[in-house]
């Protein structure tokens, strides 16, 4: 039971919670708790105007509940823009689970989580994200049909990461074409932050095309083991902001483009997989512009994964997923051109296209 002091604390938090929800214009936020398994999750449905909200489930050891809430609200909003700009009939949603991914998972835990997803009746469709695997999602699927990213052998679309990596690579080529007049990445220097599923896939494309790749990860052993297999130049996790490169590719977590990092960046373009790369959108896009760093909007170039998941909902077809992912190249060029013609930032150009699609559907 809550005592009076705790209740007033909750009252204060309630204002904070609704302020956050109102600011982001979210439709619904579900807080999930299960005592036997210790599951603590937050599912945010940002928009269902274009269709059911879709977004992965992330496990992260957040320092506090507020950090988790802010993350899920930012991520779910990003999913709305991602689906809208990619022409998908999907809304935006996301879920975060609070805890240490190496300790909290169990089959019961995932089943309980699946029941919470089911309780939303299809308004939210889940998938993999940071620290969740296809195997985890399979257990979730035993409790709800509102999942995507199931194994290929079970009629699903499998791991979305290779499609995300492919889309980021194509977005990077389009960025090179706009910036340097040629879409070849051969001879370009690229710094990749995070050598996880997407970062590694992207590095493989880059090396194949003859780029020089500087790579880092919070876990140094991941970089050192990758360097045994691929010709990368390992750098420290802080040093990544200081390396002299043509392109910086954030493929770890969000908000790495911020007050502390922008002045250090020596690149001419930012193109990466991480969601919500700009810590404060308006402020940091304008600081990038001041430094003449071309920004490829994250929700546009990292849409390959959700495009693949969407294809699963329609009856999976890999060729179709690849073809739709390839549209990222032209879409990126279109955003740069709109930004140039209208004198607005690349972020605003991309957001306007997404918002117009949502607005016309709402009518
Ligand atoms: P992942 O968990 O496989 O890899 C992330 C890697 O980043 C890990 O190796 C982690 O140790 C590292 N990392 C975390 N913080 C770091 C830091 N400060 N510095 C350096 N390294 C750090 O995740 P992923 O699937 O490769 O996704 C990467 C990013 O792309 C995430 O932000 C994710 O939300 C986003 N994204 C992924 C997909 C997808 O299909 N997987 C789709 C869209 C967006």
mmCIF file of C-alpha atoms and ligand atoms in Angstrom:
data_model
loop_
_atom_site.group_PDB
_atom_site.id
_atom_site.type_symbol
_atom_site.label_atom_id
_atom_site.label_comp_id
_atom_site.label_asym_id
_atom_site.label_seq_id
_atom_site.Cartn_x
_atom_site.Cartn_y
_atom_site.Cartn_z
ATOM 1 C CA UNK A 1 0.000 0.000 0.000
ATOM 2 C CA UNK A 2 1.198 3.532 -0.684
ATOM 3 C CA UNK A 3 1.594 5.838 2.306
ATOM 4 C CA UNK A 4 0.716 9.541 2.153
ATOM 5 C CA UNK A 5 4.253 10.673 1.446
ATOM 6 C CA UNK A 6 4.560 8.183 -1.382
ATOM 7 C CA UNK A 7 1.160 9.229 -2.718
ATOM 8 C CA UNK A 8 2.225 12.851 -2.978
ATOM 9 C CA UNK A 9 5.393 11.720 -4.731
ATOM 10 C CA UNK A 10 3.195 9.825 -7.177
ATOM 11 C CA UNK A 11 1.048 12.957 -7.625
ATOM 12 C CA UNK A 12 4.116 14.938 -8.659
ATOM 13 C CA UNK A 13 5.173 12.139 -11.005
ATOM 14 C CA UNK A 14 1.700 12.002 -12.479
ATOM 15 C CA UNK A 15 2.030 15.591 -13.637
ATOM 16 C CA UNK A 16 5.422 14.791 -15.068
ATOM 17 C CA UNK A 17 4.046 11.737 -16.850
ATOM 18 C CA UNK A 18 1.102 13.526 -18.444
ATOM 19 C CA UNK A 19 3.274 16.479 -19.400
ATOM 20 C CA UNK A 20 5.571 14.125 -21.262
ATOM 21 C CA UNK A 21 2.688 12.286 -22.916
ATOM 22 C CA UNK A 22 0.994 15.532 -23.893
ATOM 23 C CA UNK A 23 4.196 17.020 -25.314
ATOM 24 C CA UNK A 24 4.778 14.016 -27.539
ATOM 25 C CA UNK A 25 1.053 13.660 -28.349
ATOM 26 C CA UNK A 26 1.014 9.976 -27.466
ATOM 27 C CA UNK A 27 -2.252 8.077 -27.643
ATOM 28 C CA UNK A 28 -1.622 5.572 -24.873
ATOM 29 C CA UNK A 29 1.039 4.407 -22.441
ATOM 30 C CA UNK A 30 0.800 1.092 -20.609
ATOM 31 C CA UNK A 31 2.858 0.446 -17.486
ATOM 32 C CA UNK A 32 3.288 -3.285 -16.893
ATOM 33 C CA UNK A 33 4.391 -4.992 -13.686
ATOM 34 C CA UNK A 34 4.449 -8.678 -12.819
ATOM 35 C CA UNK A 35 5.553 -9.600 -9.322
ATOM 36 C CA UNK A 36 6.500 -13.288 -9.821
ATOM 37 C CA UNK A 37 8.856 -12.616 -12.735
ATOM 38 C CA UNK A 38 9.892 -9.074 -11.750
ATOM 39 C CA UNK A 39 8.851 -7.806 -15.185
ATOM 40 C CA UNK A 40 8.706 -4.007 -15.403
ATOM 41 C CA UNK A 41 7.821 -2.728 -18.843
ATOM 42 C CA UNK A 42 6.406 0.384 -20.456
ATOM 43 C CA UNK A 43 4.596 0.129 -23.779
ATOM 44 C CA UNK A 44 3.995 3.420 -25.594
ATOM 45 C CA UNK A 45 1.534 3.757 -28.454
ATOM 46 C CA UNK A 46 2.317 7.055 -30.128
ATOM 47 C CA UNK A 47 -0.022 6.925 -33.099
ATOM 48 C CA UNK A 48 -2.377 4.492 -34.781
ATOM 49 C CA UNK A 49 -3.589 6.906 -37.474
ATOM 50 C CA UNK A 50 -1.911 5.025 -40.332
ATOM 51 C CA UNK A 51 -2.384 1.568 -38.819
ATOM 52 C CA UNK A 52 -1.463 -0.471 -35.740
ATOM 53 C CA UNK A 53 1.597 0.829 -33.950
ATOM 54 C CA UNK A 54 4.705 -1.280 -34.493
ATOM 55 C CA UNK A 55 8.053 -1.115 -32.744
ATOM 56 C CA UNK A 56 10.526 -3.358 -30.995
ATOM 57 C CA UNK A 57 10.931 -4.171 -27.333
ATOM 58 C CA UNK A 58 14.178 -2.891 -25.812
ATOM 59 C CA UNK A 59 15.708 -4.164 -22.584
ATOM 60 C CA UNK A 60 17.940 -1.639 -20.883
ATOM 61 C CA UNK A 61 19.249 -1.116 -17.390
ATOM 62 C CA UNK A 62 17.814 2.384 -17.054
ATOM 63 C CA UNK A 63 19.047 4.410 -14.122
ATOM 64 C CA UNK A 64 15.487 5.261 -13.139
ATOM 65 C CA UNK A 65 11.883 4.978 -14.318
ATOM 66 C CA UNK A 66 11.815 8.481 -15.754
ATOM 67 C CA UNK A 67 14.745 7.703 -18.045
ATOM 68 C CA UNK A 68 12.885 4.607 -19.276
ATOM 69 C CA UNK A 69 9.685 6.571 -19.850
ATOM 70 C CA UNK A 70 11.424 9.336 -21.776
ATOM 71 C CA UNK A 71 13.193 6.734 -23.906
ATOM 72 C CA UNK A 72 10.039 4.817 -24.803
ATOM 73 C CA UNK A 73 8.138 8.018 -25.592
ATOM 74 C CA UNK A 74 10.929 9.266 -27.864
ATOM 75 C CA UNK A 75 11.353 5.898 -29.544
ATOM 76 C CA UNK A 76 7.648 5.334 -30.197
ATOM 77 C CA UNK A 77 7.263 8.818 -31.680
ATOM 78 C CA UNK A 78 10.219 8.090 -33.954
ATOM 79 C CA UNK A 79 8.472 4.918 -35.115
ATOM 80 C CA UNK A 80 5.442 6.948 -36.219
ATOM 81 C CA UNK A 81 7.662 9.127 -38.419
ATOM 82 C CA UNK A 82 9.600 6.106 -39.668
ATOM 83 C CA UNK A 83 6.493 4.216 -40.788
ATOM 84 C CA UNK A 84 4.897 7.333 -42.265
ATOM 85 C CA UNK A 85 7.897 8.408 -44.347
ATOM 86 C CA UNK A 86 8.429 4.843 -45.552
ATOM 87 C CA UNK A 87 4.888 4.676 -46.898
ATOM 88 C CA UNK A 88 3.848 1.874 -44.523
ATOM 89 C CA UNK A 89 0.319 1.545 -43.191
ATOM 90 C CA UNK A 90 1.596 1.443 -39.642
ATOM 91 C CA UNK A 91 1.606 3.700 -36.647
ATOM 92 C CA UNK A 92 4.370 4.147 -34.111
ATOM 93 C CA UNK A 93 4.872 2.228 -30.892
ATOM 94 C CA UNK A 94 7.704 0.906 -28.799
ATOM 95 C CA UNK A 95 8.274 -0.917 -25.531
ATOM 96 C CA UNK A 96 11.045 -0.834 -22.977
ATOM 97 C CA UNK A 97 11.753 -3.383 -20.289
ATOM 98 C CA UNK A 98 13.703 -2.125 -17.305
ATOM 99 C CA UNK A 99 16.549 -4.343 -16.084
ATOM 100 C CA UNK A 100 19.754 -6.172 -16.831
ATOM 101 C CA UNK A 101 19.197 -8.239 -19.986
ATOM 102 C CA UNK A 102 21.746 -10.812 -18.852
ATOM 103 C CA UNK A 103 19.768 -11.530 -15.670
ATOM 104 C CA UNK A 104 16.048 -10.918 -16.054
ATOM 105 C CA UNK A 105 14.998 -13.080 -18.994
ATOM 106 C CA UNK A 106 13.127 -16.356 -18.529
ATOM 107 C CA UNK A 107 10.385 -18.123 -20.483
ATOM 108 C CA UNK A 108 7.811 -17.103 -17.839
ATOM 109 C CA UNK A 109 8.996 -13.513 -18.027
ATOM 110 C CA UNK A 110 8.463 -13.400 -21.793
ATOM 111 C CA UNK A 111 5.086 -15.134 -21.551
ATOM 112 C CA UNK A 112 3.871 -12.553 -19.070
ATOM 113 C CA UNK A 113 5.163 -9.796 -21.324
ATOM 114 C CA UNK A 114 3.309 -11.387 -24.257
ATOM 115 C CA UNK A 115 0.089 -11.238 -22.248
ATOM 116 C CA UNK A 116 0.557 -7.512 -21.709
ATOM 117 C CA UNK A 117 1.075 -7.006 -25.459
ATOM 118 C CA UNK A 118 -2.065 -9.068 -26.096
ATOM 119 C CA UNK A 119 -4.030 -6.873 -23.673
ATOM 120 C CA UNK A 120 -3.664 -3.979 -26.145
ATOM 121 C CA UNK A 121 -5.743 -5.935 -28.652
ATOM 122 C CA UNK A 122 -3.514 -5.290 -31.681
ATOM 123 C CA UNK A 123 -2.987 -1.550 -31.159
ATOM 124 C CA UNK A 124 0.677 -2.438 -30.589
ATOM 125 C CA UNK A 125 2.738 -5.016 -32.513
ATOM 126 C CA UNK A 126 6.100 -5.898 -30.997
ATOM 127 C CA UNK A 127 9.432 -7.087 -32.453
ATOM 128 C CA UNK A 128 13.125 -7.359 -31.524
ATOM 129 C CA UNK A 129 15.224 -4.418 -30.447
ATOM 130 C CA UNK A 130 18.366 -3.849 -28.389
ATOM 131 C CA UNK A 131 18.937 -6.867 -26.104
ATOM 132 C CA UNK A 132 15.973 -8.884 -27.381
ATOM 133 C CA UNK A 133 16.367 -11.815 -29.742
ATOM 134 C CA UNK A 134 14.248 -13.742 -32.223
ATOM 135 C CA UNK A 135 14.114 -16.522 -29.599
ATOM 136 C CA UNK A 136 12.660 -14.122 -27.015
ATOM 137 C CA UNK A 137 10.043 -12.905 -29.464
ATOM 138 C CA UNK A 138 9.061 -16.492 -30.249
ATOM 139 C CA UNK A 139 8.082 -16.983 -26.607
ATOM 140 C CA UNK A 140 6.130 -13.714 -26.662
ATOM 141 C CA UNK A 141 4.335 -15.057 -29.744
ATOM 142 C CA UNK A 142 3.022 -17.993 -27.711
ATOM 143 C CA UNK A 143 0.784 -15.474 -25.904
ATOM 144 C CA UNK A 144 -0.136 -13.003 -28.621
ATOM 145 C CA UNK A 145 -0.310 -12.884 -32.386
ATOM 146 C CA UNK A 146 0.692 -9.219 -32.354
ATOM 147 C CA UNK A 147 4.382 -9.832 -33.046
ATOM 148 C CA UNK A 148 6.673 -9.465 -36.003
ATOM 149 C CA UNK A 149 10.237 -10.611 -36.626
ATOM 150 C CA UNK A 150 9.516 -14.322 -36.121
ATOM 151 C CA UNK A 151 12.006 -16.870 -37.522
ATOM 152 C CA UNK A 152 11.980 -17.412 -41.275
ATOM 153 C CA UNK A 153 11.258 -21.129 -40.862
ATOM 154 C CA UNK A 154 8.077 -20.196 -39.013
ATOM 155 C CA UNK A 155 6.833 -17.938 -41.798
ATOM 156 C CA UNK A 156 8.268 -14.822 -40.212
ATOM 157 C CA UNK A 157 10.661 -12.203 -41.524
ATOM 158 C CA UNK A 158 13.566 -13.161 -39.230
ATOM 159 C CA UNK A 159 16.052 -10.714 -37.819
ATOM 160 C CA UNK A 160 15.332 -7.202 -39.169
ATOM 161 C CA UNK A 161 18.913 -6.008 -38.596
ATOM 162 C CA UNK A 162 20.380 -6.983 -42.008
ATOM 163 C CA UNK A 163 17.639 -4.915 -43.688
ATOM 164 C CA UNK A 164 18.334 -2.003 -41.383
ATOM 165 C CA UNK A 165 22.040 -2.221 -42.197
ATOM 166 C CA UNK A 166 21.273 -2.349 -45.928
ATOM 167 C CA UNK A 167 18.995 0.702 -45.684
ATOM 168 C CA UNK A 168 21.573 2.700 -43.727
ATOM 169 C CA UNK A 169 24.207 1.778 -46.300
ATOM 170 C CA UNK A 170 21.956 2.987 -49.148
ATOM 171 C CA UNK A 171 21.088 6.152 -47.225
ATOM 172 C CA UNK A 172 24.821 6.707 -46.814
ATOM 173 C CA UNK A 173 25.432 6.271 -50.540
ATOM 174 C CA UNK A 174 22.683 8.803 -51.305
ATOM 175 C CA UNK A 175 24.259 11.180 -48.783
ATOM 176 C CA UNK A 176 27.640 10.767 -50.505
ATOM 177 C CA UNK A 177 26.031 11.517 -53.867
ATOM 178 C CA UNK A 178 24.429 14.699 -52.572
ATOM 179 C CA UNK A 179 27.485 15.825 -50.616
ATOM 180 C CA UNK A 180 30.310 14.872 -52.958
ATOM 181 C CA UNK A 181 28.535 14.331 -56.292
ATOM 182 C CA UNK A 182 29.240 10.596 -56.425
ATOM 183 C CA UNK A 183 27.608 7.819 -54.450
ATOM 184 C CA UNK A 184 30.685 5.666 -54.160
ATOM 185 C CA UNK A 185 31.915 5.107 -50.624
ATOM 186 C CA UNK A 186 35.238 3.763 -51.882
ATOM 187 C CA UNK A 187 38.035 5.769 -50.312
ATOM 188 C CA UNK A 188 35.703 7.426 -47.812
ATOM 189 C CA UNK A 189 36.495 7.298 -44.101
ATOM 190 C CA UNK A 190 33.585 6.276 -41.881
ATOM 191 C CA UNK A 191 33.428 6.027 -38.093
ATOM 192 C CA UNK A 192 30.941 3.439 -36.827
ATOM 193 C CA UNK A 193 29.795 3.657 -33.215
ATOM 194 C CA UNK A 194 28.452 0.306 -31.990
ATOM 195 C CA UNK A 195 29.427 -2.985 -33.608
ATOM 196 C CA UNK A 196 26.185 -4.797 -32.821
ATOM 197 C CA UNK A 197 23.871 -6.425 -35.321
ATOM 198 C CA UNK A 198 23.373 -3.353 -37.511
ATOM 199 C CA UNK A 199 26.811 -1.770 -37.055
ATOM 200 C CA UNK A 200 28.549 -4.981 -38.128
ATOM 201 C CA UNK A 201 26.296 -5.414 -41.169
ATOM 202 C CA UNK A 202 26.964 -1.834 -42.207
ATOM 203 C CA UNK A 203 30.733 -2.268 -41.795
ATOM 204 C CA UNK A 204 30.648 -5.282 -44.114
ATOM 205 C CA UNK A 205 29.010 -3.213 -46.878
ATOM 206 C CA UNK A 206 31.456 -0.349 -46.318
ATOM 207 C CA UNK A 207 34.553 -2.519 -46.478
ATOM 208 C CA UNK A 208 33.284 -4.285 -49.549
ATOM 209 C CA UNK A 209 33.046 -0.915 -51.271
ATOM 210 C CA UNK A 210 36.538 0.113 -50.236
ATOM 211 C CA UNK A 211 35.821 2.500 -47.368
ATOM 212 C CA UNK A 212 38.140 2.880 -44.383
ATOM 213 C CA UNK A 213 36.231 2.043 -41.213
ATOM 214 C CA UNK A 214 36.973 3.235 -37.680
ATOM 215 C CA UNK A 215 34.887 1.281 -35.187
ATOM 216 C CA UNK A 216 34.119 1.390 -31.490
ATOM 217 C CA UNK A 217 31.885 -0.286 -28.950
ATOM 218 C CA UNK A 218 31.284 0.046 -25.229
ATOM 219 C CA UNK A 219 32.457 -3.559 -25.042
ATOM 220 C CA UNK A 220 36.041 -3.468 -26.332
ATOM 221 C CA UNK A 221 36.147 -7.236 -26.831
ATOM 222 C CA UNK A 222 33.418 -6.932 -29.490
ATOM 223 C CA UNK A 223 35.617 -4.576 -31.512
ATOM 224 C CA UNK A 224 38.766 -6.603 -31.007
ATOM 225 C CA UNK A 225 37.077 -9.834 -32.063
ATOM 226 C CA UNK A 226 35.566 -8.087 -35.107
ATOM 227 C CA UNK A 227 38.996 -6.732 -36.026
ATOM 228 C CA UNK A 228 40.248 -10.315 -36.300
ATOM 229 C CA UNK A 229 37.643 -10.978 -38.983
ATOM 230 C CA UNK A 230 37.345 -7.599 -40.729
ATOM 231 C CA UNK A 231 39.818 -4.897 -41.673
ATOM 232 C CA UNK A 232 38.635 -2.198 -39.264
ATOM 233 C CA UNK A 233 40.553 0.345 -37.214
ATOM 234 C CA UNK A 234 39.487 0.028 -33.571
ATOM 235 C CA UNK A 235 39.102 3.268 -31.596
ATOM 236 C CA UNK A 236 38.041 4.008 -28.020
ATOM 237 C CA UNK A 237 34.402 4.738 -27.196
ATOM 238 C CA UNK A 238 35.140 8.422 -26.497
ATOM 239 C CA UNK A 239 37.724 8.794 -29.254
ATOM 240 C CA UNK A 240 35.057 8.041 -31.874
ATOM 241 C CA UNK A 241 33.865 11.678 -31.757
ATOM 242 C CA UNK A 242 37.363 12.995 -32.508
ATOM 243 C CA UNK A 243 38.431 10.874 -35.468
ATOM 244 C CA UNK A 244 38.894 12.720 -38.728
ATOM 245 C CA UNK A 245 36.366 11.068 -41.052
ATOM 246 C CA UNK A 246 33.971 11.882 -43.876
ATOM 247 C CA UNK A 247 30.946 10.235 -42.251
ATOM 248 C CA UNK A 248 29.998 9.475 -38.651
ATOM 249 C CA UNK A 249 27.612 6.508 -38.322
ATOM 250 C CA UNK A 250 25.941 6.262 -34.908
ATOM 251 C CA UNK A 251 24.824 2.627 -34.575
ATOM 252 C CA UNK A 252 24.686 2.301 -30.782
ATOM 253 C CA UNK A 253 22.149 4.202 -28.695
ATOM 254 C CA UNK A 254 20.423 7.565 -29.237
ATOM 255 C CA UNK A 255 21.276 11.147 -28.234
ATOM 256 C CA UNK A 256 24.961 10.905 -29.144
ATOM 257 C CA UNK A 257 24.676 14.143 -31.124
ATOM 258 C CA UNK A 258 24.590 16.655 -28.329
ATOM 259 C CA UNK A 259 26.234 19.727 -26.772
ATOM 260 C CA UNK A 260 29.329 17.753 -25.837
ATOM 261 C CA UNK A 261 29.927 15.978 -29.129
ATOM 262 C CA UNK A 262 28.964 18.311 -31.992
ATOM 263 C CA UNK A 263 31.962 20.618 -31.626
ATOM 264 C CA UNK A 264 34.259 17.584 -31.672
ATOM 265 C CA UNK A 265 32.890 15.959 -34.829
ATOM 266 C CA UNK A 266 35.231 16.269 -37.796
ATOM 267 C CA UNK A 267 32.904 14.631 -40.317
ATOM 268 C CA UNK A 268 30.945 16.197 -43.172
ATOM 269 C CA UNK A 269 27.900 13.946 -42.797
ATOM 270 C CA UNK A 270 26.054 11.902 -40.180
ATOM 271 C CA UNK A 271 24.244 8.749 -41.322
ATOM 272 C CA UNK A 272 23.505 5.947 -38.891
ATOM 273 C CA UNK A 273 21.117 3.367 -37.521
ATOM 274 C CA UNK A 274 20.558 4.579 -33.973
ATOM 275 C CA UNK A 275 17.128 6.002 -33.199
ATOM 276 C CA UNK A 276 16.840 9.583 -31.919
ATOM 277 C CA UNK A 277 20.420 10.519 -32.625
ATOM 278 C CA UNK A 278 19.826 14.215 -31.879
ATOM 279 C CA UNK A 279 19.514 14.756 -28.145
ATOM 280 C CA UNK A 280 17.412 17.913 -28.610
ATOM 281 C CA UNK A 281 16.057 17.905 -32.156
ATOM 282 C CA UNK A 282 15.729 21.622 -32.999
ATOM 283 C CA UNK A 283 18.846 22.713 -31.184
ATOM 284 C CA UNK A 284 21.185 19.995 -32.366
ATOM 285 C CA UNK A 285 20.066 19.893 -36.003
ATOM 286 C CA UNK A 286 20.771 23.601 -36.151
ATOM 287 C CA UNK A 287 24.204 23.189 -34.541
ATOM 288 C CA UNK A 288 25.025 20.503 -37.130
ATOM 289 C CA UNK A 289 23.924 22.876 -39.888
ATOM 290 C CA UNK A 290 26.123 25.644 -38.465
ATOM 291 C CA UNK A 291 29.066 23.287 -38.764
ATOM 292 C CA UNK A 292 28.011 22.337 -42.309
ATOM 293 C CA UNK A 293 27.497 18.702 -41.338
ATOM 294 C CA UNK A 294 24.826 17.074 -43.496
ATOM 295 C CA UNK A 295 22.382 15.038 -41.425
ATOM 296 C CA UNK A 296 20.471 12.094 -42.910
ATOM 297 C CA UNK A 297 17.364 11.773 -40.686
ATOM 298 C CA UNK A 298 17.655 8.603 -38.608
ATOM 299 C CA UNK A 299 14.032 7.522 -38.953
ATOM 300 C CA UNK A 300 14.388 7.629 -42.731
ATOM 301 C CA UNK A 301 17.654 5.747 -43.234
ATOM 302 C CA UNK A 302 17.131 3.141 -40.493
ATOM 303 C CA UNK A 303 13.679 2.063 -41.724
ATOM 304 C CA UNK A 304 14.849 -1.173 -43.402
ATOM 305 C CA UNK A 305 14.018 -3.249 -40.333
ATOM 306 C CA UNK A 306 10.468 -1.993 -39.963
ATOM 307 C CA UNK A 307 9.946 -2.334 -43.715
ATOM 308 C CA UNK A 308 10.947 -5.987 -43.358
ATOM 309 C CA UNK A 309 8.628 -6.495 -40.343
ATOM 310 C CA UNK A 310 5.748 -4.875 -42.227
ATOM 311 C CA UNK A 311 6.246 -7.307 -45.103
ATOM 312 C CA UNK A 312 5.790 -10.157 -42.609
ATOM 313 C CA UNK A 313 2.349 -8.829 -41.668
ATOM 314 C CA UNK A 314 1.311 -9.036 -45.326
ATOM 315 C CA UNK A 315 2.747 -12.560 -45.843
ATOM 316 C CA UNK A 316 6.525 -12.491 -45.945
ATOM 317 C CA UNK A 317 8.321 -11.911 -49.219
ATOM 318 C CA UNK A 318 12.047 -11.161 -48.982
ATOM 319 C CA UNK A 319 12.326 -9.683 -52.482
ATOM 320 C CA UNK A 320 9.549 -7.231 -51.716
ATOM 321 C CA UNK A 321 11.214 -6.258 -48.441
ATOM 322 C CA UNK A 322 14.519 -5.628 -50.216
ATOM 323 C CA UNK A 323 12.854 -3.639 -52.992
ATOM 324 C CA UNK A 324 11.057 -1.421 -50.510
ATOM 325 C CA UNK A 325 14.231 -0.971 -48.460
ATOM 326 C CA UNK A 326 16.002 0.205 -51.607
ATOM 327 C CA UNK A 327 13.573 3.136 -51.827
ATOM 328 C CA UNK A 328 15.548 4.671 -48.955
ATOM 329 C CA UNK A 329 18.178 5.802 -51.473
ATOM 330 C CA UNK A 330 15.800 8.017 -53.493
ATOM 331 C CA UNK A 331 13.888 9.111 -50.406
ATOM 332 C CA UNK A 332 17.129 10.376 -48.837
ATOM 333 C CA UNK A 333 18.001 12.369 -51.961
ATOM 334 C CA UNK A 334 14.450 13.774 -52.020
ATOM 335 C CA UNK A 335 14.782 14.989 -48.419
ATOM 336 C CA UNK A 336 18.099 16.706 -49.125
ATOM 337 C CA UNK A 337 16.655 18.367 -52.194
ATOM 338 C CA UNK A 338 13.524 19.551 -50.310
ATOM 339 C CA UNK A 339 15.700 20.869 -47.506
ATOM 340 C CA UNK A 340 17.821 22.804 -49.996
ATOM 341 C CA UNK A 341 14.933 24.196 -52.045
ATOM 342 C CA UNK A 342 12.846 25.262 -49.060
ATOM 343 C CA UNK A 343 15.751 26.415 -46.891
ATOM 344 C CA UNK A 344 14.758 24.116 -44.031
ATOM 345 C CA UNK A 345 16.749 21.497 -42.157
ATOM 346 C CA UNK A 346 16.900 17.941 -43.450
ATOM 347 C CA UNK A 347 15.114 16.851 -40.270
ATOM 348 C CA UNK A 348 12.258 19.290 -40.829
ATOM 349 C CA UNK A 349 12.010 18.261 -44.482
ATOM 350 C CA UNK A 350 11.625 14.611 -43.491
ATOM 351 C CA UNK A 351 9.202 15.366 -40.658
ATOM 352 C CA UNK A 352 6.986 17.447 -42.938
ATOM 353 C CA UNK A 353 6.631 14.627 -45.441
ATOM 354 C CA UNK A 354 5.720 12.186 -42.662
ATOM 355 C CA UNK A 355 3.331 14.635 -40.968
ATOM 356 C CA UNK A 356 1.550 15.442 -44.230
ATOM 357 C CA UNK A 357 0.899 11.761 -44.838
ATOM 358 C CA UNK A 358 -0.492 11.328 -41.324
ATOM 359 C CA UNK A 359 -2.620 14.477 -41.607
ATOM 360 C CA UNK A 360 -4.177 13.417 -44.904
ATOM 361 C CA UNK A 361 -4.984 10.002 -43.483
ATOM 362 C CA UNK A 362 -6.527 11.542 -40.365
ATOM 363 C CA UNK A 363 -8.942 13.502 -42.590
HETATM 364 P P1 LIG B 1 22.810 -4.151 -30.792
HETATM 365 O O1 LIG B 1 22.397 -4.256 -29.376
HETATM 366 O O2 LIG B 1 23.039 -5.406 -31.571
HETATM 367 O O3 LIG B 1 24.154 -3.288 -30.893
HETATM 368 C C1 LIG B 1 24.337 -2.091 -30.260
HETATM 369 C C2 LIG B 1 25.823 -2.030 -29.920
HETATM 370 O O4 LIG B 1 26.122 -0.710 -29.468
HETATM 371 C C3 LIG B 1 26.235 -2.990 -28.798
HETATM 372 O O5 LIG B 1 27.342 -3.748 -29.195
HETATM 373 C C4 LIG B 1 26.549 -2.045 -27.644
HETATM 374 O O6 LIG B 1 27.552 -2.542 -26.796
HETATM 375 C C5 LIG B 1 27.003 -0.809 -28.368
HETATM 376 N N1 LIG B 1 26.936 0.422 -27.596
HETATM 377 C C6 LIG B 1 25.965 0.850 -26.743
HETATM 378 N N2 LIG B 1 26.269 2.076 -26.263
HETATM 379 C C7 LIG B 1 27.454 2.410 -26.827
HETATM 380 C C8 LIG B 1 28.293 3.555 -26.741
HETATM 381 N N3 LIG B 1 27.986 4.605 -25.975
HETATM 382 N N4 LIG B 1 29.443 3.572 -27.447
HETATM 383 C C9 LIG B 1 29.780 2.528 -28.236
HETATM 384 N N5 LIG B 1 29.025 1.424 -28.363
HETATM 385 C C10 LIG B 1 27.885 1.362 -27.661
HETATM 386 O O7 LIG B 1 21.742 -3.211 -31.502
HETATM 387 P P2 LIG B 1 21.434 -3.098 -33.062
HETATM 388 O O8 LIG B 1 20.287 -3.961 -33.393
HETATM 389 O O9 LIG B 1 22.699 -3.216 -33.824
HETATM 390 O O10 LIG B 1 20.889 -1.597 -33.161
HETATM 391 C C11 LIG B 1 21.787 -0.508 -33.123
HETATM 392 C C12 LIG B 1 20.969 0.786 -33.065
HETATM 393 O O11 LIG B 1 20.154 0.880 -34.230
HETATM 394 C C13 LIG B 1 20.021 0.891 -31.878
HETATM 395 O O12 LIG B 1 19.940 2.238 -31.485
HETATM 396 C C14 LIG B 1 18.695 0.450 -32.439
HETATM 397 O O13 LIG B 1 17.602 1.008 -31.759
HETATM 398 C C15 LIG B 1 18.787 1.038 -33.839
HETATM 399 N N6 LIG B 1 17.960 0.333 -34.796
HETATM 400 C C16 LIG B 1 18.096 -1.007 -34.942
HETATM 401 C C17 LIG B 1 17.273 -1.663 -35.849
HETATM 402 C C18 LIG B 1 17.415 -3.146 -36.075
HETATM 403 O O14 LIG B 1 16.834 -3.653 -37.043
HETATM 404 N N7 LIG B 1 18.165 -3.861 -35.254
HETATM 405 C C19 LIG B 1 16.319 -0.953 -36.574
HETATM 406 C C20 LIG B 1 16.234 0.435 -36.425
HETATM 407 C C21 LIG B 1 17.055 1.074 -35.519
#
